Short mmCIF file of C-alpha atoms in Angstrom, two decimals:
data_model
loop_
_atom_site.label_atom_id
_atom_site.label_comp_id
_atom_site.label_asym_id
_atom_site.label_seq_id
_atom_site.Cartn_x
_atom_site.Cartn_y
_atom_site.Cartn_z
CA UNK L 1 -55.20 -15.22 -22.89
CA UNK L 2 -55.39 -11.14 -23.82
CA UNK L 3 -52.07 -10.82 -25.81
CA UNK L 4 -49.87 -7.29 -24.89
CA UNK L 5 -50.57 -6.27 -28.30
CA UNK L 6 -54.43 -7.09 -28.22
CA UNK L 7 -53.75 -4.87 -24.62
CA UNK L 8 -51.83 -2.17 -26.76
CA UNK L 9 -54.49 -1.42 -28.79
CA UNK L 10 -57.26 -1.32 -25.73
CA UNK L 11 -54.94 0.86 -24.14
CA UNK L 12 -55.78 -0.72 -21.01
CA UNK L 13 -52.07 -1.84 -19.91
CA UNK L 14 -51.98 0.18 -16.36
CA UNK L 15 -53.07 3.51 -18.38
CA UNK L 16 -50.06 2.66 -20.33
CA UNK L 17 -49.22 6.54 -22.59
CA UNK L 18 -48.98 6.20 -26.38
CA UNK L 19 -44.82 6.38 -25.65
CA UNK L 20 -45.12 3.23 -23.65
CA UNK L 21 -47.23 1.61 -26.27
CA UNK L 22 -44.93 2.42 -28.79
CA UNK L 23 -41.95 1.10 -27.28
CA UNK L 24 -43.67 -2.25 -26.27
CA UNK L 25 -44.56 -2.68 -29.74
CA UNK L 26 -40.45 -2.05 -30.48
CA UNK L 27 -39.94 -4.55 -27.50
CA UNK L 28 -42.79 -7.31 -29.05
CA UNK L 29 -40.36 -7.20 -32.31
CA UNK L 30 -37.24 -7.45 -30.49
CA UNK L 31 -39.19 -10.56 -29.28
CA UNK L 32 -39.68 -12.16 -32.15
CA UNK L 33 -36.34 -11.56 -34.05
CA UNK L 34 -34.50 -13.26 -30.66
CA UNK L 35 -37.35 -16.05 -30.33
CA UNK L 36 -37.96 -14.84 -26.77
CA UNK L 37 -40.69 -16.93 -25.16
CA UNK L 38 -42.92 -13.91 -23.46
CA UNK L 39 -43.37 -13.70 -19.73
CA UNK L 40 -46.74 -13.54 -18.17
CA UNK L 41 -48.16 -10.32 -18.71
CA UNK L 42 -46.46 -7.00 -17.04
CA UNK L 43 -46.61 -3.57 -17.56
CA UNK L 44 -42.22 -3.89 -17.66
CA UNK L 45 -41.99 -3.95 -21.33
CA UNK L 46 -38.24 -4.76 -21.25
CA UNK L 47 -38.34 -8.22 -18.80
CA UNK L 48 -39.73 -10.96 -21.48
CA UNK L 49 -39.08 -13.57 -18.90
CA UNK L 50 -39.79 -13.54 -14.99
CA UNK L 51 -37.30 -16.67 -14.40
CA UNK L 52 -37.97 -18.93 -11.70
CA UNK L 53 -37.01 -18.83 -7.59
CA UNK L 54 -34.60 -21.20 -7.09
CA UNK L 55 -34.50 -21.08 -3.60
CA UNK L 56 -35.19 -18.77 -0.25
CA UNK L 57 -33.38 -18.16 2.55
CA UNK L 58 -35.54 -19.13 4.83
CA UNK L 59 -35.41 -21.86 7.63
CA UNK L 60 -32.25 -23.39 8.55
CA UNK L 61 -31.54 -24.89 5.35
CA UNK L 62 -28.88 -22.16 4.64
CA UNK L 63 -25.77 -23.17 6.77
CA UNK L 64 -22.10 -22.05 8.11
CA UNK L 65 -19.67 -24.82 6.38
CA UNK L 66 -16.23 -23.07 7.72
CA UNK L 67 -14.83 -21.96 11.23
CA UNK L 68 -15.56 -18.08 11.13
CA UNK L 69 -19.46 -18.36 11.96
CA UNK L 70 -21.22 -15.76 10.75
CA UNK L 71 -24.17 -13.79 13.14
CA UNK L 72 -27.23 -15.10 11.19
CA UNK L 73 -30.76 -13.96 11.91
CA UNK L 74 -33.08 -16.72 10.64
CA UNK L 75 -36.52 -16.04 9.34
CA UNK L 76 -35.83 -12.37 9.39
CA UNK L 77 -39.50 -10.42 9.33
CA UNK L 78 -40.67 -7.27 9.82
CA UNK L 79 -43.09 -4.87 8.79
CA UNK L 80 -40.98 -1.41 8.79
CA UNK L 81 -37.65 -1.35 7.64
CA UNK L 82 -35.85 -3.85 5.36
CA UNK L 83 -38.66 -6.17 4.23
CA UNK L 84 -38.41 -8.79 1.33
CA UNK L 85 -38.00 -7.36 -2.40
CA UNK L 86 -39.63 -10.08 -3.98
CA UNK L 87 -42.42 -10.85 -1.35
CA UNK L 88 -40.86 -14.32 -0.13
CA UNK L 89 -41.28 -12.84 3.35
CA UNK L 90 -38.87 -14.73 5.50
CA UNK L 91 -34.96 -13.66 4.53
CA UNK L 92 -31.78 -14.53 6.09
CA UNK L 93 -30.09 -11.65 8.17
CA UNK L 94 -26.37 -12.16 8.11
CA UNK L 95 -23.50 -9.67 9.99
CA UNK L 96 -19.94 -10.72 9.74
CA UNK L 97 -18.20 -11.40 12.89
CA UNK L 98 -14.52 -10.20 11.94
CA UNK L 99 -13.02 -9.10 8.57
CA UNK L 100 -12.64 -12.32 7.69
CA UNK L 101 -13.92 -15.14 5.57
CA UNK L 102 -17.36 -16.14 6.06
CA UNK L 103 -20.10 -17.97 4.96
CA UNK L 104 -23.55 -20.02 4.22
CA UNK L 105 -23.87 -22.85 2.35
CA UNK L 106 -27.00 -24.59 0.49
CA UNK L 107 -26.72 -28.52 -0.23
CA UNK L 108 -28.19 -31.56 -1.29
CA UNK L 109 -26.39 -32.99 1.58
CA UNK L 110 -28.08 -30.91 3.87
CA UNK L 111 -31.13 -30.94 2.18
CA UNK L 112 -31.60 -34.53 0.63
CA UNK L 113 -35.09 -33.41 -1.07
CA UNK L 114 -33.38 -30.98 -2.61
CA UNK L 115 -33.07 -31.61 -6.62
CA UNK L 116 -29.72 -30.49 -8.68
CA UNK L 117 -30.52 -26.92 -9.95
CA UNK L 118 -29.52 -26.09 -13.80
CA UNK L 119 -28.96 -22.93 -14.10
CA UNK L 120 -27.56 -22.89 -17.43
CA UNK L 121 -25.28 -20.11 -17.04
CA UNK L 122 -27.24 -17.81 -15.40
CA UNK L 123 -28.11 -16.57 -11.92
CA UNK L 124 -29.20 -13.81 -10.36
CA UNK L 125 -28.85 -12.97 -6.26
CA UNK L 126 -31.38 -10.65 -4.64
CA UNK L 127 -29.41 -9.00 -1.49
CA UNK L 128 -29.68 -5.67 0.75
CA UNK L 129 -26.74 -4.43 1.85
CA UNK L 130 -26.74 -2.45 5.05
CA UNK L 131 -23.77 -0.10 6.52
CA UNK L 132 -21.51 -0.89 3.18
CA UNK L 133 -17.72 -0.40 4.91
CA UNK L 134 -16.42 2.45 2.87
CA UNK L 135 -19.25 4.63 1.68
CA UNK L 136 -19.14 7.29 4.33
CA UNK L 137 -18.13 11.05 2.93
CA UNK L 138 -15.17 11.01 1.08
CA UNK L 139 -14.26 7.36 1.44
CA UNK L 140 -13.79 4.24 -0.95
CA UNK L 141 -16.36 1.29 -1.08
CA UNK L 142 -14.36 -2.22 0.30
CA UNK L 143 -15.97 -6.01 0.52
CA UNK L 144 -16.69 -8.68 -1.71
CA UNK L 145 -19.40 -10.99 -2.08
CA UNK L 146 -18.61 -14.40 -3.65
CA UNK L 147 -21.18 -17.20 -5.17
CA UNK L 148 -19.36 -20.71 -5.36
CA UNK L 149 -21.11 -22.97 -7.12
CA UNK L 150 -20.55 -27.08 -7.86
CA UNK L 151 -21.50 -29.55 -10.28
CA UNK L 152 -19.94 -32.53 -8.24
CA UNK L 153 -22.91 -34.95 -7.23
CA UNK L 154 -20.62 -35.41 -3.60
CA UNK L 155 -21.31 -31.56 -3.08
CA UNK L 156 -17.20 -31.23 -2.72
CA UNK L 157 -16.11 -27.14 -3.74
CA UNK L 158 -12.56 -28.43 -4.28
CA UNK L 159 -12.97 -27.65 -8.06
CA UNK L 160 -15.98 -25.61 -8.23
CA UNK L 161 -16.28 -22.13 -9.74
CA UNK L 162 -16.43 -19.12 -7.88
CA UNK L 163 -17.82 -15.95 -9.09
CA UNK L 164 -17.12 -12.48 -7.37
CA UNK L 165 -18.92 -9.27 -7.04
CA UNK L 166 -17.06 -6.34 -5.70
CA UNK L 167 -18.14 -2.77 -5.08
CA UNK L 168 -18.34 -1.96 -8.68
CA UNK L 169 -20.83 -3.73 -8.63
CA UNK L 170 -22.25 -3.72 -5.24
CA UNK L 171 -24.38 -0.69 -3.71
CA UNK L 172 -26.12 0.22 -0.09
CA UNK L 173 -29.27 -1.39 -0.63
CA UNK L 174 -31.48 -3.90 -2.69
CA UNK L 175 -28.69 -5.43 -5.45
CA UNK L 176 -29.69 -8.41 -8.05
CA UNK L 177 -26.31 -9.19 -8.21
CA UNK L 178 -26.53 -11.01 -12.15
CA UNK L 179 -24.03 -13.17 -13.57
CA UNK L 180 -24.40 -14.73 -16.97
CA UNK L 181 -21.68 -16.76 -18.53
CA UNK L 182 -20.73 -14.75 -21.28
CA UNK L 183 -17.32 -16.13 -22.73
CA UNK L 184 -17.09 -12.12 -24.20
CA UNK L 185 -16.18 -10.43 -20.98
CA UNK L 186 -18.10 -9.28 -18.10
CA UNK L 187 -19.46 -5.99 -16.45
CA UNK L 188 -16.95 -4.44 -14.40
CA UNK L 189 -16.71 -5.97 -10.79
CA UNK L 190 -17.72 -9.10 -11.77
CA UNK L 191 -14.91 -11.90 -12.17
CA UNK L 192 -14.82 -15.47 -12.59
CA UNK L 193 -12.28 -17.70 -10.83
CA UNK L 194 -12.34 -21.66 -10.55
CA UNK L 195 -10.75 -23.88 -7.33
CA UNK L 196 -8.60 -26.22 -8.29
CA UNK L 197 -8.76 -27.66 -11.62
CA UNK L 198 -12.32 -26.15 -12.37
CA UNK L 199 -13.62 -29.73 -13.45
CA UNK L 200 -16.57 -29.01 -11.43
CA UNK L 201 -17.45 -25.55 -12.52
CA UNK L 202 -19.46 -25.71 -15.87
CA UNK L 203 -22.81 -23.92 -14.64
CA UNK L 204 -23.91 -23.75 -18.22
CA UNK L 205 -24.18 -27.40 -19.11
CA UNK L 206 -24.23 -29.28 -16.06
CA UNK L 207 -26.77 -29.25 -12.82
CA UNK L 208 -25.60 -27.23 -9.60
CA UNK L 209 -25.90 -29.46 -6.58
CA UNK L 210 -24.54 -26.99 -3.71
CA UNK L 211 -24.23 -23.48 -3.63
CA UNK L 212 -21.70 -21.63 -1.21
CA UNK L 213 -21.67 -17.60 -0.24
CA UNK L 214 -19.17 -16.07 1.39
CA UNK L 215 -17.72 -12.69 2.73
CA UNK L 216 -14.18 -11.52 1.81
CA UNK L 217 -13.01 -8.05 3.95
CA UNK L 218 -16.27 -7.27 5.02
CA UNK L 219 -16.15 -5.60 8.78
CA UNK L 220 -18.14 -6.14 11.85
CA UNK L 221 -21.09 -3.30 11.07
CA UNK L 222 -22.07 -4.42 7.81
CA UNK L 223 -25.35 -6.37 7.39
CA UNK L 224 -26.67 -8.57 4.45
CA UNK L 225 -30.72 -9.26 4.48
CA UNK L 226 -30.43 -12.75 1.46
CA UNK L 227 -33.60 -12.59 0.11
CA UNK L 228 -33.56 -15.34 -2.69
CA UNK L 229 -31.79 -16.44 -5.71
CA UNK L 230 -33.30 -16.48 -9.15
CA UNK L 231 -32.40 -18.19 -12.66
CA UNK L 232 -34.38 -18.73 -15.77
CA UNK L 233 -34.63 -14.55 -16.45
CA UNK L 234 -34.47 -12.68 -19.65
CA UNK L 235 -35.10 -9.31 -21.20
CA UNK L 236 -34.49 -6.62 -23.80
CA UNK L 237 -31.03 -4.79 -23.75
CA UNK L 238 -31.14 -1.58 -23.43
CA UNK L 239 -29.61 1.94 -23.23
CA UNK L 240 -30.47 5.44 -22.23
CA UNK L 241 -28.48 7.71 -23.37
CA UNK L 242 -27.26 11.26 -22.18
CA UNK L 243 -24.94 14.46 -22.22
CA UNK L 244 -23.38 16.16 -18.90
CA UNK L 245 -22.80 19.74 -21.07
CA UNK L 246 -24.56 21.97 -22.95
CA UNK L 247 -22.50 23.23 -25.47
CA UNK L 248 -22.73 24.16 -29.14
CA UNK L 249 -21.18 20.76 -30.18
CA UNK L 250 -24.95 18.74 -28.65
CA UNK L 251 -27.09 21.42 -30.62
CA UNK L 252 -25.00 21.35 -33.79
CA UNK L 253 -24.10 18.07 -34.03
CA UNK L 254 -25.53 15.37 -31.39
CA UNK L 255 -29.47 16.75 -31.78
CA UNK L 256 -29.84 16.19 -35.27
CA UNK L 257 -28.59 12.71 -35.61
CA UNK L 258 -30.80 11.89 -32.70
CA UNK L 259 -33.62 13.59 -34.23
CA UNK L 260 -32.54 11.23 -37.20
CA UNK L 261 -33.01 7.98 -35.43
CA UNK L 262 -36.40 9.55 -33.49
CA UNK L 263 -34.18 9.57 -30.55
CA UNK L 264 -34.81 11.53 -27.42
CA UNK L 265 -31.68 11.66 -24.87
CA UNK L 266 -31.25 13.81 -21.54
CA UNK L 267 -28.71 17.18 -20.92
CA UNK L 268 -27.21 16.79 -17.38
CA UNK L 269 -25.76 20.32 -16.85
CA UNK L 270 -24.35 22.01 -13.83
CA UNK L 271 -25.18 26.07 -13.42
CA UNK L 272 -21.54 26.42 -13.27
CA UNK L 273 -17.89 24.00 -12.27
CA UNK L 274 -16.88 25.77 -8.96
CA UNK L 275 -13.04 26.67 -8.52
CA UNK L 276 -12.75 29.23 -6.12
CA UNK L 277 -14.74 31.85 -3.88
CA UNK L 278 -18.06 31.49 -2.12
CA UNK L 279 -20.18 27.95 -3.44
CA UNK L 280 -22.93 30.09 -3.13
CA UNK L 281 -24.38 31.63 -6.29
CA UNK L 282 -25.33 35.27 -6.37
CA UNK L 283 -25.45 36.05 -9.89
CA UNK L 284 -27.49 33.57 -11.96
CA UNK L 285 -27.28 35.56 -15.04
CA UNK L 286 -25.84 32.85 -17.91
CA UNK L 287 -26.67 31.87 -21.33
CA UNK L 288 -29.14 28.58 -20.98
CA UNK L 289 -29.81 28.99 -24.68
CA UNK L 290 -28.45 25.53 -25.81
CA UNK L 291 -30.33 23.94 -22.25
CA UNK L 292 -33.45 25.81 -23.56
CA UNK L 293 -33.11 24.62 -27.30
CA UNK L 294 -32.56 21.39 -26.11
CA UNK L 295 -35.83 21.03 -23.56
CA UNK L 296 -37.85 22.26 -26.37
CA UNK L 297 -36.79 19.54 -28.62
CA UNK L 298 -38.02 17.45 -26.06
CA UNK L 299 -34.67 16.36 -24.03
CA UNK L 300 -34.88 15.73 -20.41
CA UNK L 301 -33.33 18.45 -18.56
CA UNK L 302 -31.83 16.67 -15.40
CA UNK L 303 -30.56 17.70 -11.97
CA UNK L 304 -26.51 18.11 -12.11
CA UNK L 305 -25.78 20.71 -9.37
CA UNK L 306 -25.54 24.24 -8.89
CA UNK L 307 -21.76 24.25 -8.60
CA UNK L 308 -20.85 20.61 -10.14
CA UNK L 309 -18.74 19.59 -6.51
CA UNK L 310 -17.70 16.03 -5.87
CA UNK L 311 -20.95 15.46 -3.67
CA UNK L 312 -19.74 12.63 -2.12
CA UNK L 313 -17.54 14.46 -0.18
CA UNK L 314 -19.85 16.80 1.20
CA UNK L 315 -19.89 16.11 5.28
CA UNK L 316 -23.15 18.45 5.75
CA UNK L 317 -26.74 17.57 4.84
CA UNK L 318 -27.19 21.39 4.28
CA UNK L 319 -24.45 21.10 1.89
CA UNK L 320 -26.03 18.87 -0.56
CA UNK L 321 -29.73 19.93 -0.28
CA UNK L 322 -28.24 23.29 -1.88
CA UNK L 323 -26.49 21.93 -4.35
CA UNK L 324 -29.54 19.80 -5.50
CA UNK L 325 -32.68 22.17 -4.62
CA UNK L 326 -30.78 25.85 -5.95
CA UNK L 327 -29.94 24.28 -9.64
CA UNK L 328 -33.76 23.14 -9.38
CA UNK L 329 -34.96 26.27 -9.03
CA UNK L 330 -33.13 27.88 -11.40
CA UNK L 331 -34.60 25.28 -14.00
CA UNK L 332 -37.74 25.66 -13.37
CA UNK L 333 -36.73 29.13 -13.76
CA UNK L 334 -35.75 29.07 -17.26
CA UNK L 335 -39.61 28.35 -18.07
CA UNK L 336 -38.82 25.18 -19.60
CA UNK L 337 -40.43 21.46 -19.16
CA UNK L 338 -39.78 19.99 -15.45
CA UNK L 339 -40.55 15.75 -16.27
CA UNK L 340 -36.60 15.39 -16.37
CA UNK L 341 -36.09 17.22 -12.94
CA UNK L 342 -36.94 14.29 -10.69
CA UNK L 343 -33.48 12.98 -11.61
CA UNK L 344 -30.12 13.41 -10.55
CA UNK L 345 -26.88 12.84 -11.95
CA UNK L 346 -23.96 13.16 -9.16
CA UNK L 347 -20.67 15.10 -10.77
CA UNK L 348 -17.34 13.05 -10.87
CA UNK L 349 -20.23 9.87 -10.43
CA UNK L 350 -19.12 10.60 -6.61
CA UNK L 351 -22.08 9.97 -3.70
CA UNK L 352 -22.00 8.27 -0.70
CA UNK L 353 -24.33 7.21 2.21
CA UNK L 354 -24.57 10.39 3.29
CA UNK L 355 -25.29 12.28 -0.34
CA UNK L 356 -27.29 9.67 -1.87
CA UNK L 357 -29.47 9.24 1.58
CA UNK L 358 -30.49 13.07 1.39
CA UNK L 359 -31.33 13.18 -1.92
CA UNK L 360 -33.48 9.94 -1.85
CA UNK L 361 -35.53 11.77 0.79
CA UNK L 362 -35.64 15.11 -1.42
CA UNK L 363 -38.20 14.90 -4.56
CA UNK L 364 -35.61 13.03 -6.68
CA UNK L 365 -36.70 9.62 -7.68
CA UNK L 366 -33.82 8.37 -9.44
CA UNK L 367 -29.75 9.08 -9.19
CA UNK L 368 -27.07 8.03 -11.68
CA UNK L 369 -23.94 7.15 -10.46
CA UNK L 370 -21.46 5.42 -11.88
CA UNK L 371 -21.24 1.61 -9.81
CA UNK L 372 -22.99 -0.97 -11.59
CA UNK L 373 -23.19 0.16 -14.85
CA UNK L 374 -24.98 -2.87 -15.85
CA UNK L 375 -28.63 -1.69 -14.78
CA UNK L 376 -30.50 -5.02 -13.88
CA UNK L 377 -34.38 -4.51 -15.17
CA UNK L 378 -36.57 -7.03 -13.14
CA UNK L 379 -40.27 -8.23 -13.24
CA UNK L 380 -39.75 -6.11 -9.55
CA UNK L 381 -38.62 -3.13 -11.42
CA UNK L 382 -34.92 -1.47 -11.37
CA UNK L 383 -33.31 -3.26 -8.54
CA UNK L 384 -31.94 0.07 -7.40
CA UNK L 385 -32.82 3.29 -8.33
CA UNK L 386 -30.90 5.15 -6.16
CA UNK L 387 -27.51 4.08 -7.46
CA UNK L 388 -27.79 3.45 -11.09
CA UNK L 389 -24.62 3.03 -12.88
CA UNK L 390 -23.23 4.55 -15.74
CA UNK L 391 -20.59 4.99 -18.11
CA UNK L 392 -18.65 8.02 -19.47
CA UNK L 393 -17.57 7.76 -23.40
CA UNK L 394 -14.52 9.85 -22.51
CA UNK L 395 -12.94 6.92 -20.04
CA UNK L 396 -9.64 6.48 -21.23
CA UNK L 397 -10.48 2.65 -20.37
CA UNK L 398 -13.77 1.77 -21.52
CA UNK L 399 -14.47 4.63 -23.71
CA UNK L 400 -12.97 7.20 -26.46
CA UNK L 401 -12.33 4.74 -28.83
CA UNK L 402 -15.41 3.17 -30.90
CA UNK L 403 -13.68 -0.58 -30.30
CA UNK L 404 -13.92 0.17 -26.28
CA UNK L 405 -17.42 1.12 -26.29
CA UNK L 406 -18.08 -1.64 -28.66
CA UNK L 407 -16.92 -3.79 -26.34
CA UNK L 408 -18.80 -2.54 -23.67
CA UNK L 409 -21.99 -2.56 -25.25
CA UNK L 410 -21.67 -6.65 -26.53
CA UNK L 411 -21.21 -6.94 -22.75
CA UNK L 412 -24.52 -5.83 -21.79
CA UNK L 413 -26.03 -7.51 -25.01
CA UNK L 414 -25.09 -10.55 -23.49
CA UNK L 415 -26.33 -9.74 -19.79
CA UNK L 416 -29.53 -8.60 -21.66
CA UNK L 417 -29.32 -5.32 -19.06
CA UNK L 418 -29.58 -1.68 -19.24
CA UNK L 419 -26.66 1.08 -19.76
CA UNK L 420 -26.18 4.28 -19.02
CA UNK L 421 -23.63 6.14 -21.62
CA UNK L 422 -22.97 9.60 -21.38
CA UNK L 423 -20.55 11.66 -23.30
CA UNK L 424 -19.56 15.59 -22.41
CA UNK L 425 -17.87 17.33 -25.38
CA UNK L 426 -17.89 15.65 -29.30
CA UNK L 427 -15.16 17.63 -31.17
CA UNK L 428 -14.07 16.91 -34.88
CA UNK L 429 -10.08 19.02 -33.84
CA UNK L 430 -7.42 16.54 -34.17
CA UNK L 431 -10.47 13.64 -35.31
CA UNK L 432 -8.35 10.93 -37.20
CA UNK L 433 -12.24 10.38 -38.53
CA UNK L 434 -12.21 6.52 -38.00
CA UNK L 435 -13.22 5.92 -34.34
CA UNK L 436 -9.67 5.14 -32.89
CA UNK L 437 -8.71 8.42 -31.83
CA UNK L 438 -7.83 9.03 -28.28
CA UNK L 439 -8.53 12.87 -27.43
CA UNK L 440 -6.59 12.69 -24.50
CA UNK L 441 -9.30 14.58 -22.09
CA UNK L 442 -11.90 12.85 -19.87
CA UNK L 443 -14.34 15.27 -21.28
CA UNK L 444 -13.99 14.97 -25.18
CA UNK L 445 -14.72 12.03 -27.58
CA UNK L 446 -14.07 12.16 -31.02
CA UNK L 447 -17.24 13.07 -33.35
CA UNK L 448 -16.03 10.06 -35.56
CA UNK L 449 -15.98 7.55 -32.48
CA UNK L 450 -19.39 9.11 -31.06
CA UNK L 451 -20.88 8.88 -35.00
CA UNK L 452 -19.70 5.08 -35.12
CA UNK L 453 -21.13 4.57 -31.77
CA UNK L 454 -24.54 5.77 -32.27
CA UNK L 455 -24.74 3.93 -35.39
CA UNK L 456 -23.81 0.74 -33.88
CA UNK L 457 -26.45 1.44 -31.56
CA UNK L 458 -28.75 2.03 -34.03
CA UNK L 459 -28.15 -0.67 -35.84
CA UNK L 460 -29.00 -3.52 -32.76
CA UNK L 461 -32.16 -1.21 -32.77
CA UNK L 462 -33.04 -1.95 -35.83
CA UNK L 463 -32.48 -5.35 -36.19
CA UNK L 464 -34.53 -6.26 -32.98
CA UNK L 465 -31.69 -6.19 -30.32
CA UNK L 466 -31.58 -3.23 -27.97
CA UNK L 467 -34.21 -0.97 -27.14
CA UNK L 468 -33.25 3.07 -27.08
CA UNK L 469 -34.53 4.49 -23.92
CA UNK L 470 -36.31 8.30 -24.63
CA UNK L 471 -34.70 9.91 -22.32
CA UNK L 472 -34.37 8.85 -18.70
CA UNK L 473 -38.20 9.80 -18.54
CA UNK L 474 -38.87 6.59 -20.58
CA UNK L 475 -36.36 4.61 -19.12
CA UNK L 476 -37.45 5.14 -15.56
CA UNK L 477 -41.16 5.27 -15.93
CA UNK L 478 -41.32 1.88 -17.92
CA UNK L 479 -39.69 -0.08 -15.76
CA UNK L 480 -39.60 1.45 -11.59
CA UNK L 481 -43.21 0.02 -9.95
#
């Protein structure tokens, strides 16, 4: 069998560009310092391992257990519209009846062929979510999905362990909702509960023999399409890293210490914040000279608005086309290169249905948002590329200091999964010059925590365990197909 390095040097992987081929090499080391056992061949140079099916949703093996009966649509197949993400074909259709408890329910009682499942640890849930409750203009995502899972050979839940995904985690759309048993912490929206005394909850060391999903507050209107449920995955951390300003600070300070590490990153800048008077610009005289710099030096220049408005609150499609296709015209204006202007980064991380629909049927190929920071990277490419989460270094709760990001970070080294960090202002005023400082504002980090952070990062680079995106040009085109 042709090796992906013996492919490398053919140059024969999909018309792979000398970029991919030199990150795949940094993948094929990150390989071999983690003694990854390498998937079948793929031009997705981050998944090292495709993992196995553990089961469809097809057929009437998937059943109701409680009172509150779901509306399920068995076998659900169809050539436009919502079809299968991983090619099974048949999915399960399921509409809650109430906002209420509901759910299915896969067991070796039902099915007495069926074999206990190990899924040491880890599991990952293929879903689309249709008409999420909450995600209309101006509104606040509700609804939780749960995955209940026993190790009791009678199939009983009574001390099983339940794992939850809420809307920080689930988006309209295709989701691989991913949990892995990480003892550190998990990705915000994802929690881990056990029923009664837990004694039949250990996923990581015992065999699964049934497998319950429920609803909690989802309303009549809201539609799941189960596609199939995976274990058995792996691949290379990552991040991709960005800034949502242009200042003097990111040409100064932040481009040379990237141009240290042979980093590339991306500058997510508005024209302009709106406060007052007409949204609509008539004088697009500025100074782009940091934006320029920056583009030259081979940054992504990426879509941020014209007037930096929460988008998601936007009740007009006309609204948001000219928020999205006046800053893109000014870019391309500035005579600088366009690669990095098929993306979008919403302002305030705010979209909804509404937003993120139009601008998925604009040019734009990907959008960051901020839900689901932990970017899943599959042998069937980014499960969503329309809402890919993200974090902000100034969050007084998961960034600022260099021990939150930390944190944060060792999260996603443990899900093996993708983030998105982005920073706005680095200022050394008031630094205490150890990475604990707290600058108070949203939209400032302390040079000393940003310099600790990138050196971290660095660091897991080097030593095999985290890729560094190039921009979000590298980190989309490697792994969306």
């Amino acid at each position: 069998m042709t090796t992906r390095r013996e492919l490398l040097k053919l140059g024969t992987i999909y018309g792979a560009s000398s970029l991919l081929a030199n990150q795949m090499e940094l993948v094929n080391s990150v390989q071999a310092a983690n003694s990854v056992q390498a998937a079948p061949l793929s031009c997705n140079p981050i998944v090292t391992n495709d993992g196995i099916m553990v089961t469809d949703f097809s057929g009437t093996k998937w059943k109701p257990l409680w009172s509150n009966n779901p509306t399920l649509g068995r076998d659900y197949n169809v050539t436009l519209g919502i079809t299968s993400r991983t090619g099974v074909g048949r999915m399960l259709r399921w509409g809650p009846i109430a906002n209420s408890y509901e759910d299915i329910r896969l067991s070796h009682i039902d099915l007495p062929s069926q074999a206990p499942i190990s899924f040491n640890g880890r599991f990952g849930l293929w879903v689309y979510c249709d008409g999420m409750q909450g995600y209309g203009p101006g509104q606040t995502p509700s609804g939780i999905l749960h995955i209940v899972m026993t190790t009791d050979p009678s199939g009983s839940f009574n001390n099983a362990v339940d794992i939850g995904f809420n809307p920080n985690q689930i988006r309209e759309g295709w989701n691989f909702l991913k949990f892995v048993d990480n003892p550190t912490g998990h990705p915000l929206g994802i929690y881990k509960n056990f029923w009664g005394n837990g004694s039949s909850g250990d996923i990581t060391n015992k065999p699964v023999y049934s497998i319950l999903i429920y609803t909690e507050s989802q309303d009549i209107g809201v539609t799941w399409y189960l596609d199939s449920l995976w274990t058995g995955f792996r691949s290379v951390p990552q991040v991709v890293l960005g800034c949502d300003a242009n200042g003097a600070d990111l040409l100064n300070h932040c481009l040379p210490l990237f141009q240290s590490y042979g980093w590339l990153g991306y500058v997510a800048s508005p024209f302009r914040v709106w406060t007052s008077g007409s949204k609509k610009v008539t004088n697009w005289n500025t100074d782009q000279s940091v934006l320029i710099a920056m583009a030259k030096a081979g940054w992504d220049i990426v879509n941020h608005t014209v007037n930096h408005l929460r988008v998601g609150d936007l009740t007009t499609v006309a609204d948001i086309k000219y928020e999205i296709e006046a800053q893109d015209t000014y870019l391309r204006s500035l005579n600088i290169p366009t690669q990095g202007l098929k993306f979008y980064v919403s302002p305030y991380s705010s979209s909804s249905r509404l937003s993120e629909t139009t601008i998925k049927n604009s040019w734009v190929v990907a959008q960051r948002h901020y839900r689901k920071w932990n970017t899943s990277i599959t042998q069937f490419g980014i499960d969503n590329p329309h809402h890919i989460g993200s974090l902000d270094m100034g969050s007084f709760e998961y960034g600022q200091t260099f021990a939150n990001i930390k944190r944060q970070i060792d999260i996603a080294l443990a899900y093996e999964d993708t983030m998105h960090w982005f920073w706005h202002v680095v200022t050394s005023q008031g630094d205490p010059g150890n990475g604990t400082g707290n600058t108070g504002n949203l939209s400032a980090i302390y040079q000393s925590s940003w310099d600790l952070v990138m050196g971290y990062i660095r660091s897991l680079e080097l030593a095999g365990k985290m890729v560094v995106a190039r921009g979000f040009t590298g980190f989309f085109y490697n792994h969306y197909f």
